[in-house]
Coordinates of C-alpha atoms in Angstrom, one line a residue:
X1 CA 37.2 8.8 11.9
X2 CA 36.9 11.2 14.1
X3 CA 35.5 14.5 12.7
X4 CA 37.1 17.4 14.7
X5 CA 36.6 20.8 14.6
X6 CA 36.8 24.2 15.9
X7 CA 35.2 23.7 19.2
X8 CA 37.1 20.2 19.5
X9 CA 40.4 22.3 19.7
X10 CA 39.5 25.2 21.4
X11 CA 38.2 22.5 24.3
X12 CA 41.9 20.9 24.4
X13 CA 43.9 23.9 23.7
X14 CA 41.8 26.0 26.2
X15 CA 44.6 25.3 29.1
X16 CA 46.7 27.4 26.7
X17 CA 47.5 31.2 27.1
X18 CA 45.4 32.9 24.2
X19 CA 49.0 34.1 22.4
X20 CA 51.5 30.9 22.6
X21 CA 55.4 30.3 22.2
X22 CA 57.0 28.9 20.4
X23 CA 57.9 26.0 23.3
X24 CA 53.6 25.4 23.4
X25 CA 53.1 26.1 19.9
X26 CA 55.6 22.4 19.5
X27 CA 53.8 20.7 21.7
X28 CA 50.1 22.1 20.8
X29 CA 50.9 20.0 17.3
X30 CA 52.0 16.6 19.5
X31 CA 55.5 17.4 20.0
X32 CA 56.9 18.3 16.3
X33 CA 60.5 19.4 16.4
X34 CA 62.1 22.9 16.7
X35 CA 63.6 23.0 13.2
X36 CA 59.6 22.3 12.1
X37 CA 57.9 24.6 14.2
X38 CA 60.2 27.3 12.6
X39 CA 60.2 25.8 9.3
X40 CA 56.1 26.1 9.7
X41 CA 56.1 30.2 11.1
X42 CA 59.4 30.5 8.2
X43 CA 57.0 29.4 5.9
X44 CA 54.2 31.7 6.6
X45 CA 51.8 28.8 7.0
X46 CA 51.2 29.6 10.9
X47 CA 50.5 33.5 11.0
X48 CA 52.6 34.8 13.9
X49 CA 54.1 37.9 15.5
X50 CA 58.0 37.6 16.0
X51 CA 59.0 40.6 18.7
X52 CA 62.2 40.7 19.9
X53 CA 63.7 37.0 18.8
X54 CA 60.8 35.3 19.8
X55 CA 57.8 33.9 17.8
X56 CA 54.3 35.0 19.7
X57 CA 51.2 32.9 18.2
X58 CA 47.8 33.6 19.2
X59 CA 46.2 30.3 19.9
X60 CA 43.2 30.8 17.2
X61 CA 45.8 31.7 14.8
X62 CA 47.0 27.6 15.8
X63 CA 44.0 26.0 15.5
X64 CA 43.5 28.1 11.9
X65 CA 46.4 26.0 11.1
X66 CA 45.0 22.9 12.2
X67 CA 41.9 23.3 10.2
X68 CA 43.8 24.5 6.7
X69 CA 44.1 22.3 4.0
X70 CA 48.4 22.3 4.2
X71 CA 48.1 21.0 7.7
X72 CA 46.2 18.4 6.4
X73 CA 48.5 17.3 4.1
X74 CA 51.4 18.0 6.0
X75 CA 50.1 15.8 9.0
X76 CA 50.5 12.7 6.6
X77 CA 54.3 13.1 7.1
X78 CA 55.3 14.2 10.5
X79 CA 55.9 11.7 13.2
X80 CA 53.3 12.9 16.0
X81 CA 49.7 14.4 15.2
X82 CA 47.0 16.7 16.9

């Protein structure tokens, strides 16, 4: 098993803007479904801003989530993983 750290994710997510949309967030997490992504955001598992019906998620917060204990447990249930 490869140990993945913050620097690894900064490299693979480099093409994404500093603040990503819901669609980009879904892609970053391996193509998860819309409802799954919204559950993560509404459950406050991923820090985000909600501005005028639009989720805005800073890339550093996506990386923070991927490195969290919640994602470590949750990813076992996901069909796709980062």
